[in-house]
Every structure is written in structure tokens, then in C-alpha cells.
Amino acid sequence: MKRDEIIAADKEHIASTYARADVVLDHGEGATLYDKSGKVYIDCATGIGVNCFGVNDPVWKEAVVGQINKIQHICNLYYSEPQAELAALLCEKTGAKRVFFANSGAEANECAIKTARKYSYDKYGEGRYEIITLKDSFHGRTMATITATGQEEFHKYFMPFLDGIKYAEPSMAGIRKARTAKTCAIMIEVIQGESGVNVLDGDFLKDLDKYCKANDILLICDEVQSGNGRTGYLYAYEAFGLHPDIVTTAKALAGGLPLGACMMFGKCAGTLGPGDHGTTFGGNPVACAGAVSIISRIDRDLLLEIQGKGAYFAENIKHIKNVVSVSGMGLMIGIETTKPAGEVVKACAEKGLIALTAHTKVRLLPPFNIRKDEIDEALKILNEVISA
Ligand SMILES: *Cc1c(COP(=O)(O)O)cnc(C)c1O
């Protein structure tokens, strides 16, 4: 199909839930992408933080194709080597005790919500089911996870929403106000991605960690976006010395294939039993084989490289005219400018840079292996667009 035919067919037949940019990406190598007409782009979006080793990564491809050549799907009623290997790897690297594999971030969070409620039910009986989430959080698009998302704009049309979710300001005063005798868990994003790449206050996070432990309230860290090396830490909570009971992740986990994980630490490792939860596709062997190739390569050297590249981006963006502030950690970068973020992102695409918005900010989620010359090209375009 030609570019214009693709766009026409899409507009006619695909549910119009996305305000798509006028770009038809076709192929690429690392952080360099090409559209249907051969135009070159530097990729600072990675399909919303998914293609963490860029596109066409040879190591990832070998792992994925190798698994495709063996078996493409095994239902969860049988054992699967890539799943077992990935779960062991995640537990070894994080200290988690058990992992449930899902297909997406929202589903990983669904599992976290169910686990928290069952943990509390098993221990305290009925009624202790409330989950506190934070203002400006984003946890997904399913009914439970849009309810958990602490942004008014998501709470239209689809009522009634899930019962037992409360929203708190990101402060201990806010948490104390929202907490009741029914509170069983608090779910946070250490770095709020969708709402503007806002890093939560470190003292608040440490106090929250202690408060949760003291009150047997489960701390759930949603690391769907911030996880898997993105911030220069394997998971961003590590940067604050937190001890979550549940960590969810997805996006970059399988390097480009759909996979979510809900990692359960000591307290709730045994909470879910046979029949309590399940999925047909979750933990698909091809996705898990891809994830093993991603997670096994996120070592200390790579994390330091991500921190270094992130610092280089931030340092050079800070000085661009019309930039108000730069937020984030590692290669998860938010840019506040005096211009509407959507317009900046659109102008960047015209000049050959794929970026994202995050609420009112411009957001960059480049691949970990982006080269120095690609970073400099991205910075040049950002400079031209933002300072204009
Ligand atoms: C993207 C995202 C989700 C939802 O993940 P999906 O794979 O789109 O379901 C949940 N939480 C956070 C923090 C995210 O960034």
C-alpha cells in the first residue's frame, strides 16, 4: 500500500481513538527510523518507551526468531522455558519472589489490584479493599485502571467506575487524609510519566514506604513506563531505596513485544493461588524470549550509560531558549517550554525527530543505544523548534 492509501484505509476503518501524526513509519535501525517515502527520523519515542534497544536490534531478533522457530504459543496450563527463565531473572535482579505475566501495563496493574485485595481479604477478611492512588497518576485504560488513574479527564462517560479507589495529593498529609481503616494498598508511579514526567519527592517516597510497612498497607510501584532501565536504574524505585510489595511493568520489558509483569515481593508472594487469576496470552514464549534478551543485558555498565546520556540530553536542553524546565531521570525526559507541547512535537516530526507529549510537556524516551551523533541531531532539531 502507498502512504496515502494507508492513511485513507486507517481513517475509514480503524476506531478513531488516536490523534495520529501524519507519519507512516516503515523500518529502521537503532534510533534511526524511515517512513514510507524514505524520510529519516531520529527516534526519541521508542513507541512510547517500548523499543528500548531501538528497532531491528540483532540480539533481540535472534532471541525472538529462535523462539518462533521452536513454538509460538503455549497456554498457561503447561510449563514454558522462556517464562521460567524470565521470571527467575526478574526475581534474581529485584528480590521479588513471584511473577505473574500479563500482556500489557494495564493488565499488570489489574493483577496488582487483585493481589492487594486478596492479600487483605486473606488476612483481615471482607471490607478492607480500598486502594489509594495519586493525583495526576496514570495506570492504564481498562475499567479498573482508568478508575485508578488520578486524573479527572479519564473519569467521564464510562461510569460507574470501580468502587474503592481513592485519590491523594502526593504528600504524607494527602495520604493520611485519604487513608481509612479500609485501605489495603497505595499505588504510585515514582515518576509520573503520562502527566508530565514528574519525579515524586524523595522524602515523601521514603516516608510513604515506612508508613505502608507500619500499617500493613501494600506499596505498589507502577513501573510500566519507568522500569527496565529507562531511568538509569533497573526500576526507578531503587533510586529512592523503596521496598515495594508489588512492582508492575510492561512497555520496554520485551523490547517491542506485548508483555506485562506483576512482581510480588515477600508479603504477597503466596497470595494468588490456582484459579485466582489468569490470561491466555500473558507470558507468551516469544515475548518472554525477547524479554530475557532485554533484561539480561541491563547491567551496571548500561545503567551508567543511560544516566550519562540522560544527563547530556538534560544539560543541553536546559539552555535552549523558551525551555522553562527539564524533568525526569535517565532517558525519561520531560521538557516544559513556553509553547504548546503538541505543536513542538509536530514541528519536530516535520524536521525528522519523533518525540512525545506528556500532558503539557514534551517527552523524550529515546532508545538506550542511541548514538552520540543521533543525540546531537535530536538536540539540534529540538533547539531549532523550541527556540524559534
Ligand atoms: C503506559 C502505562 C500504563 C498502561 O500500559 P498499557 O500497556 O498501555 O496498558 C500503565 N501505567 C503507566 C505508568 C504507564 O505509563
XYZ file of C-alpha atoms and ligand atoms in Angstrom:
403
model
C 0.000 0.000 0.000
C 1.117 3.544 -0.692
C 1.375 6.104 2.129
C -1.838 7.906 1.233
C -3.757 4.633 0.809
C -2.647 3.506 4.266
C -3.806 6.752 5.836
C -7.130 6.640 3.978
C -7.814 2.997 4.952
C -6.869 3.726 8.560
C -9.161 6.747 8.749
C -12.027 4.762 7.265
C -11.715 1.501 9.178
C -9.876 1.986 12.457
C -11.627 3.260 15.567
C -10.619 6.876 15.823
C -9.268 6.686 19.384
C -5.868 8.129 18.431
C -4.988 11.571 17.105
C -2.320 10.128 14.838
C 0.581 12.161 13.433
C 0.802 12.253 9.644
C 3.729 9.821 9.539
C 3.771 6.218 8.305
C 6.861 4.651 9.868
C 8.153 1.698 7.934
C 11.526 0.389 9.086
C 14.691 1.405 10.852
C 17.930 0.608 12.616
C 18.544 1.502 16.271
C 17.374 5.077 16.873
C 17.052 5.902 13.165
C 13.659 5.338 11.549
C 12.427 5.669 7.959
C 8.918 6.426 6.780
C 7.210 5.069 3.670
C 8.789 7.750 1.470
C 12.295 7.172 2.851
C 12.396 10.273 5.074
C 14.754 9.819 8.031
C 13.769 10.362 11.687
C 15.668 10.207 14.974
C 13.517 8.192 17.335
C 13.068 9.725 20.774
C 9.757 7.993 21.421
C 10.555 4.256 21.003
C 6.859 3.511 20.502
C 6.181 5.046 23.964
C 9.170 3.610 25.736
C 8.930 0.129 24.245
C 11.777 -0.365 21.738
C 14.441 0.165 24.402
C 17.277 -1.259 22.274
C 15.991 0.541 19.210
C 14.453 -1.207 16.232
C 15.962 -4.192 14.495
C 18.291 -4.970 17.388
C 20.180 -8.111 16.249
C 20.489 -9.741 19.700
C 16.775 -9.301 20.422
C 15.827 -10.526 16.943
C 17.912 -13.668 17.342
C 16.185 -14.470 20.654
C 12.711 -13.824 19.243
C 13.213 -15.624 15.928
C 14.883 -18.529 17.725
C 11.755 -18.947 19.852
C 9.410 -18.533 16.865
C 11.260 -21.381 15.175
C 10.501 -23.617 18.193
C 6.939 -22.832 19.327
C 4.981 -19.578 19.118
C 2.480 -20.085 21.928
C 1.959 -22.386 24.881
C -1.117 -21.949 27.047
C -0.547 -21.277 30.708
C -1.670 -24.770 31.690
C 1.765 -26.048 30.668
C 5.320 -25.126 31.651
C 7.330 -22.861 29.376
C 11.104 -22.380 29.407
C 11.193 -18.669 28.361
C 8.646 -17.803 31.095
C 10.532 -19.697 33.791
C 13.834 -18.186 32.683
C 12.456 -14.645 32.629
C 10.717 -14.972 35.998
C 13.906 -16.308 37.585
C 15.899 -13.442 36.046
C 13.460 -10.781 37.285
C 13.365 -12.295 40.795
C 17.158 -12.557 40.937
C 17.612 -8.928 39.857
C 14.894 -7.374 42.051
C 14.409 -9.668 45.044
C 10.788 -10.332 44.012
C 9.530 -13.797 44.958
C 6.972 -14.490 42.239
C 5.876 -13.003 38.916
C 2.547 -13.043 37.089
C 2.876 -12.383 33.357
C 0.237 -10.352 31.516
C 0.118 -8.720 28.074
C 0.210 -5.047 28.933
C 0.732 -2.446 31.592
C -2.954 -2.116 32.393
C -3.230 -5.860 32.878
C -0.144 -5.952 35.079
C -1.866 -3.310 37.218
C -5.129 -5.297 37.244
C -3.140 -8.169 38.705
C -1.613 -5.838 41.311
C -5.070 -4.585 42.350
C -6.435 -8.122 42.643
C -3.368 -9.300 44.555
C -3.608 -6.404 47.030
C -7.292 -7.029 47.661
C -6.844 -10.767 48.111
C -3.841 -10.287 50.402
C -6.003 -8.124 52.609
C -9.031 -10.424 52.386
C -6.948 -13.448 53.399
C -5.544 -11.612 56.412
C -8.311 -9.265 57.552
C -11.482 -10.608 55.945
C -14.056 -8.635 53.988
C -14.169 -4.859 53.700
C -10.509 -3.835 53.676
C -10.324 -3.206 49.948
C -9.572 0.461 49.361
C -6.626 1.417 47.202
C -5.152 4.903 47.259
C -3.639 6.281 44.067
C -2.122 9.691 43.478
C -3.372 12.790 41.798
C -2.008 13.054 38.217
C -1.200 9.339 38.077
C -1.769 7.134 35.043
C -2.339 3.397 35.431
C -3.990 2.248 32.196
C -7.194 2.131 30.151
C -9.171 -0.832 31.487
C -12.118 -0.067 33.767
C -10.151 -0.745 36.960
C -7.062 1.087 35.796
C -8.832 4.192 34.482
C -10.509 4.312 37.871
C -7.073 4.062 39.467
C -5.803 6.846 37.204
C -5.921 10.018 39.294
C -6.930 12.430 36.541
C -10.418 13.868 36.190
C -10.330 13.814 32.397
C -10.306 9.993 32.429
C -13.402 9.825 34.626
C -16.046 10.746 32.075
C -18.613 8.756 30.064
C -17.844 5.264 31.381
C -19.406 5.371 34.815
C -19.929 3.627 37.121
C -16.241 3.207 37.901
C -14.677 0.669 40.240
C -15.607 1.086 43.881
C -12.892 1.512 46.498
C -10.309 3.698 44.792
C -9.310 6.954 46.497
C -7.070 9.726 45.250
C -4.466 11.525 47.310
C -2.205 14.512 46.860
C 1.401 13.271 46.645
C 2.282 14.166 50.243
C 2.009 12.389 53.596
C -0.759 14.811 54.574
C -2.601 13.817 51.402
C -2.111 10.113 52.121
C -3.298 10.437 55.733
C -6.389 12.266 54.556
C -7.288 9.546 52.034
C -6.456 6.586 54.247
C -9.216 4.839 56.175
C -9.449 1.576 58.120
C -10.369 0.009 54.774
C -7.123 0.931 52.988
C -5.233 -2.133 51.745
C -2.759 -0.656 49.259
C -1.229 2.507 47.848
C -0.277 2.540 44.187
C 2.224 5.070 42.857
C 4.384 5.893 39.880
C 7.710 7.025 41.301
C 7.977 9.131 38.129
C 4.585 10.118 36.743
C 5.088 9.592 33.020
C 1.892 10.493 31.177
C 1.115 13.517 33.315
C 4.437 15.241 32.653
C 7.465 13.120 33.677
C 7.168 14.388 37.244
C 9.553 12.787 39.729
C 7.867 12.432 43.123
C 9.615 13.958 46.125
C 12.234 11.598 47.593
C 11.405 12.369 51.245
C 7.712 11.763 50.602
C 8.523 8.420 48.970
C 10.709 7.282 51.872
C 8.061 8.316 54.421
C 5.373 6.578 52.385
C 7.451 3.396 52.317
C 7.705 3.433 56.136
C 4.040 4.318 56.581
C 2.976 1.390 54.391
C 5.185 -1.044 56.311
C 3.950 0.212 59.693
C 0.292 -0.179 58.705
C 0.481 -3.365 56.632
C -0.625 -1.391 53.584
C 0.859 -2.811 50.387
C 3.033 -0.417 48.400
C 2.538 -0.941 44.662
C 5.026 0.719 42.312
C 3.721 1.073 38.766
C 6.931 0.903 36.747
C 5.213 0.240 33.448
C 6.977 3.225 31.879
C 9.857 3.938 34.278
C 11.017 0.333 34.565
C 13.511 -1.876 32.763
C 16.462 0.506 32.753
C 14.713 3.606 31.398
C 15.745 5.857 34.314
C 19.308 4.572 34.707
C 18.073 2.139 37.379
C 16.606 -1.268 36.613
C 13.445 0.007 38.356
C 13.085 3.637 39.390
C 12.037 2.845 42.995
C 15.603 1.617 43.567
C 16.843 5.198 43.214
C 14.852 6.094 46.362
C 15.637 2.960 48.377
C 11.981 1.872 48.499
C 10.731 -1.601 49.428
C 7.560 -2.105 47.378
C 5.397 -5.180 47.917
C 4.301 -5.250 44.288
C 6.021 -3.849 41.192
C 4.313 -3.794 37.830
C 6.000 -3.264 34.499
C 5.401 -3.630 30.763
C 6.379 -1.212 27.946
C 10.131 -1.894 27.475
C 10.084 -5.294 29.178
C 10.065 -7.393 25.998
C 11.782 -4.799 23.798
C 8.902 -4.450 21.316
C 6.510 -7.310 22.001
C 3.459 -7.118 24.278
C 4.328 -8.318 27.773
C 3.444 -7.139 31.247
C 4.656 -8.388 34.601
C 3.341 -8.092 38.121
C 6.170 -8.861 40.523
C 5.198 -9.897 44.010
C 7.640 -9.496 46.852
C 7.751 -11.365 50.188
C 4.428 -10.468 51.814
C 2.119 -11.333 48.948
C 4.221 -13.912 47.114
C 1.732 -16.645 48.046
C -1.445 -14.578 47.728
C -2.615 -15.739 44.309
C -3.416 -19.429 44.002
C -4.797 -21.681 41.247
C -7.854 -20.079 39.635
C -7.416 -16.653 41.246
C -6.150 -15.017 38.071
C -5.220 -15.971 34.533
C -4.733 -14.998 30.903
C -4.486 -16.794 27.569
C -1.663 -14.801 26.005
C 0.128 -13.453 29.070
C 3.735 -14.639 29.232
C 3.740 -15.725 25.600
C 7.038 -17.575 24.968
C 8.116 -15.344 22.072
C 7.569 -12.197 24.154
C 9.338 -13.813 27.127
C 12.317 -14.868 24.973
C 12.571 -11.245 23.793
C 12.352 -10.052 27.402
C 15.142 -12.392 28.541
C 17.384 -10.842 25.886
C 16.457 -7.347 27.161
C 16.590 -7.842 30.942
C 19.795 -9.919 30.858
C 21.584 -7.033 29.090
C 20.556 -4.329 31.566
C 23.704 -4.399 33.678
C 25.586 -1.775 35.669
C 27.536 -0.502 32.667
C 24.399 0.012 30.607
C 22.610 1.759 33.503
C 25.546 4.151 33.884
C 25.499 4.773 30.135
C 21.775 5.594 30.335
C 22.419 8.003 33.231
C 25.218 9.658 31.258
C 23.161 10.030 28.084
C 20.235 11.364 30.115
C 22.452 13.963 31.794
C 23.840 15.015 28.393
C 20.324 15.460 26.992
C 19.148 17.417 30.051
C 22.223 19.658 30.159
C 21.865 20.606 26.503
C 18.086 21.064 26.602
C 18.161 23.303 29.688
C 19.941 26.073 27.775
C 17.572 26.140 24.791
C 15.645 29.407 24.525
C 11.972 29.058 25.640
C 12.697 25.974 27.774
C 11.242 26.531 31.250
C 12.347 23.323 32.964
C 13.633 19.794 32.345
C 12.384 16.909 34.499
C 12.851 13.166 34.725
C 15.618 10.659 35.264
C 17.977 8.941 32.840
C 16.409 8.622 29.405
C 12.917 9.513 30.649
C 12.853 13.230 29.965
C 10.141 15.886 30.286
C 10.585 19.337 28.756
C 8.440 22.276 29.806
C 8.510 25.033 27.213
C 6.617 28.269 26.640
C 4.981 26.655 23.585
C 2.130 24.141 23.333
C 3.729 20.669 23.542
C 1.636 19.303 20.667
C 2.910 21.982 18.331
C 6.531 21.336 19.310
C 6.157 17.587 18.710
C 4.507 18.200 15.328
C 7.231 20.609 14.206
C 9.898 18.125 15.400
C 8.372 15.377 13.231
C 8.486 17.665 10.194
C 12.204 18.184 10.809
C 12.879 14.472 11.417
C 12.579 13.922 15.164
C 9.960 11.651 16.725
C 9.068 12.895 20.207
C 6.039 12.597 22.501
C 3.907 14.821 24.639
C 3.188 14.205 28.314
C 0.256 16.402 29.258
C 1.616 19.950 28.771
C 5.235 18.847 28.302
C 7.351 17.411 25.527
C 8.538 13.927 26.466
C 11.591 12.051 25.202
C 12.028 8.299 25.640
C 14.970 7.508 23.320
C 16.423 4.015 22.933
C 19.261 3.121 25.324
C 21.658 2.526 22.419
C 21.042 5.894 20.723
C 24.407 7.069 19.328
C 26.108 10.376 20.170
C 25.583 11.698 16.631
C 21.885 10.785 16.821
C 21.567 12.569 20.185
C 23.226 15.656 18.717
C 20.902 15.604 15.714
C 17.895 15.304 18.063
C 19.198 18.222 20.146
C 19.741 20.307 17.015
C 16.122 19.796 15.923
C 14.786 20.461 19.436
C 16.813 23.667 19.526
C 15.513 24.832 16.138
C 11.895 24.065 17.012
C 11.737 25.249 20.629
C 13.840 28.393 20.277
C 12.050 29.540 17.100
C 1.552 3.058 29.651
C 1.279 2.939 31.093
C 0.301 2.055 31.587
C -0.604 1.264 30.666
O 0.109 0.338 29.926
P -0.598 -0.354 28.644
O 0.429 -1.345 28.176
O -0.867 0.745 27.660
O -1.821 -0.993 29.135
C 0.157 1.938 32.952
N 0.924 2.645 33.792
C 1.871 3.504 33.363
C 2.694 4.234 34.352
C 2.079 3.681 32.002
O 2.998 4.555 31.572
